[in-house]
Tab-separated table of C-alpha atoms in Angstrom:
chain	number	residue	atom	x	y	z
A	88	UNK	CA	-21.405	-5.495	-21.753
A	89	UNK	CA	-19.858	-3.599	-24.624
A	90	UNK	CA	-21.797	-3.821	-27.901
A	91	UNK	CA	-19.174	-4.566	-30.548
A	92	UNK	CA	-21.553	-3.423	-33.296
A	93	UNK	CA	-22.037	0.049	-31.825
A	94	UNK	CA	-20.110	2.674	-33.837
A	95	UNK	CA	-18.871	4.217	-30.578
A	96	UNK	CA	-17.094	0.992	-29.617
A	97	UNK	CA	-13.979	1.769	-31.662
A	98	UNK	CA	-13.542	5.006	-29.700
A	99	UNK	CA	-13.934	3.156	-26.407
A	100	UNK	CA	-11.185	0.777	-27.526
A	101	UNK	CA	-9.000	3.769	-28.451
A	102	UNK	CA	-9.515	5.190	-24.951
A	103	UNK	CA	-8.601	1.805	-23.449
A	104	UNK	CA	-5.414	1.704	-25.521
A	105	UNK	CA	-4.417	5.142	-24.231
A	106	UNK	CA	-5.257	4.200	-20.645
A	107	UNK	CA	-3.129	1.078	-21.028
A	108	UNK	CA	-0.198	3.230	-22.166
A	109	UNK	CA	-0.348	5.047	-18.806
A	110	UNK	CA	-0.904	1.996	-16.647
A	111	UNK	CA	2.707	0.662	-16.454
A	112	UNK	CA	4.018	4.011	-15.207
A	113	UNK	CA	1.367	4.283	-12.519
A	114	UNK	CA	1.727	0.652	-11.447
A	115	UNK	CA	5.505	1.065	-11.081
A	116	UNK	CA	5.157	4.275	-9.078
A	117	UNK	CA	2.639	2.669	-6.753
A	118	UNK	CA	4.610	-0.568	-6.387
A	119	UNK	CA	7.883	1.264	-5.723
A	120	UNK	CA	6.173	3.972	-3.625
A	121	UNK	CA	7.864	6.798	-5.482
A	122	UNK	CA	6.991	9.886	-7.493
A	123	UNK	CA	6.820	9.924	-11.270
A	124	UNK	CA	10.057	10.852	-12.974
A	125	UNK	CA	9.962	13.897	-15.259
A	126	UNK	CA	9.983	11.806	-18.448
A	127	UNK	CA	7.227	9.546	-17.158
A	128	UNK	CA	5.137	12.537	-16.145
A	129	UNK	CA	5.496	14.187	-19.546
A	130	UNK	CA	4.476	10.963	-21.319
A	131	UNK	CA	1.366	10.625	-19.163
A	132	UNK	CA	0.427	14.280	-19.675
A	133	UNK	CA	0.732	13.743	-23.453
A	134	UNK	CA	-1.562	10.706	-23.204
A	135	UNK	CA	-4.063	12.702	-21.148
A	136	UNK	CA	-4.027	15.342	-23.883
A	137	UNK	CA	-4.940	12.621	-26.406
A	138	UNK	CA	-7.795	11.562	-24.116
A	139	UNK	CA	-8.959	15.202	-23.993
A	140	UNK	CA	-9.058	15.226	-27.790
A	141	UNK	CA	-10.843	11.873	-27.962
A	142	UNK	CA	-13.453	13.165	-25.514
A	143	UNK	CA	-13.973	16.321	-27.570
A	144	UNK	CA	-14.141	14.591	-30.937
A	145	UNK	CA	-16.069	11.416	-30.158
A	146	UNK	CA	-17.774	11.755	-26.760
A	147	UNK	CA	-19.496	15.112	-27.256
A	148	UNK	CA	-17.051	16.799	-24.860
A	149	UNK	CA	-18.521	14.889	-21.934
A	150	UNK	CA	-18.204	17.152	-18.914
A	151	UNK	CA	-18.091	14.225	-16.494
A	152	UNK	CA	-15.394	12.413	-18.443
A	153	UNK	CA	-13.378	15.616	-18.701
A	154	UNK	CA	-13.591	16.127	-14.936
A	155	UNK	CA	-12.319	12.577	-14.396
A	156	UNK	CA	-9.393	13.176	-16.777
A	157	UNK	CA	-8.670	16.513	-15.098
A	158	UNK	CA	-8.617	14.955	-11.606
A	159	UNK	CA	-5.939	12.510	-12.760
A	160	UNK	CA	-3.973	15.269	-14.490
A	161	UNK	CA	-4.139	17.476	-11.389
A	162	UNK	CA	-2.989	14.610	-9.169
A	163	UNK	CA	0.020	14.026	-11.413
A	164	UNK	CA	0.954	17.690	-11.711
A	165	UNK	CA	0.578	18.257	-7.956
A	166	UNK	CA	2.746	15.165	-7.405
A	167	UNK	CA	0.204	13.619	-5.058
A	168	UNK	CA	1.057	10.314	-3.420
A	169	UNK	CA	1.018	7.189	-5.576
A	170	UNK	CA	-2.168	5.731	-4.063
A	171	UNK	CA	-4.154	8.924	-4.637
A	172	UNK	CA	-2.995	9.120	-8.240
A	173	UNK	CA	-3.743	5.418	-8.731
A	174	UNK	CA	-7.285	5.909	-7.399
A	175	UNK	CA	-7.848	8.728	-9.902
A	176	UNK	CA	-6.612	6.428	-12.667
A	177	UNK	CA	-9.053	3.730	-11.519
A	178	UNK	CA	-11.894	6.268	-11.735
A	179	UNK	CA	-10.942	6.792	-15.362
A	180	UNK	CA	-10.173	3.246	-16.446
A	181	UNK	CA	-11.655	0.630	-14.157
A	182	UNK	CA	-14.884	1.761	-12.535
A	183	UNK	CA	-18.370	2.491	-13.755
A	184	UNK	CA	-18.899	6.227	-13.756
A	185	UNK	CA	-18.023	9.376	-15.630
A	186	UNK	CA	-15.416	8.036	-18.020
A	187	UNK	CA	-15.071	6.432	-21.458
A	188	UNK	CA	-16.669	3.153	-20.379
A	189	UNK	CA	-13.511	1.133	-20.899
A	190	UNK	CA	-14.327	-0.850	-17.754
A	191	UNK	CA	-16.905	-2.702	-19.917
A	192	UNK	CA	-14.176	-4.311	-22.037
């Protein structure tokens, strides 16, 4: 469970907010079985850049977290199928592992 008194908690919530900004695009793509449109892709890439910065500034440039972010970015840029991209998003946002820990919220 997330400790609300831990100073790191506010950064975990910031990561969750950014992940939630991406979620509607990825849900729609998966549901409609289509590729991301150019505008959607650019918005997600911008959000991933913010997650890069958050990782650098508040998570000691976690190598594992960065690899998880990079896998999602690569999947988007390579225009992989919707399920593959969704699974990379789940690694970042919804599963215990090398990520920001937002799954604890």
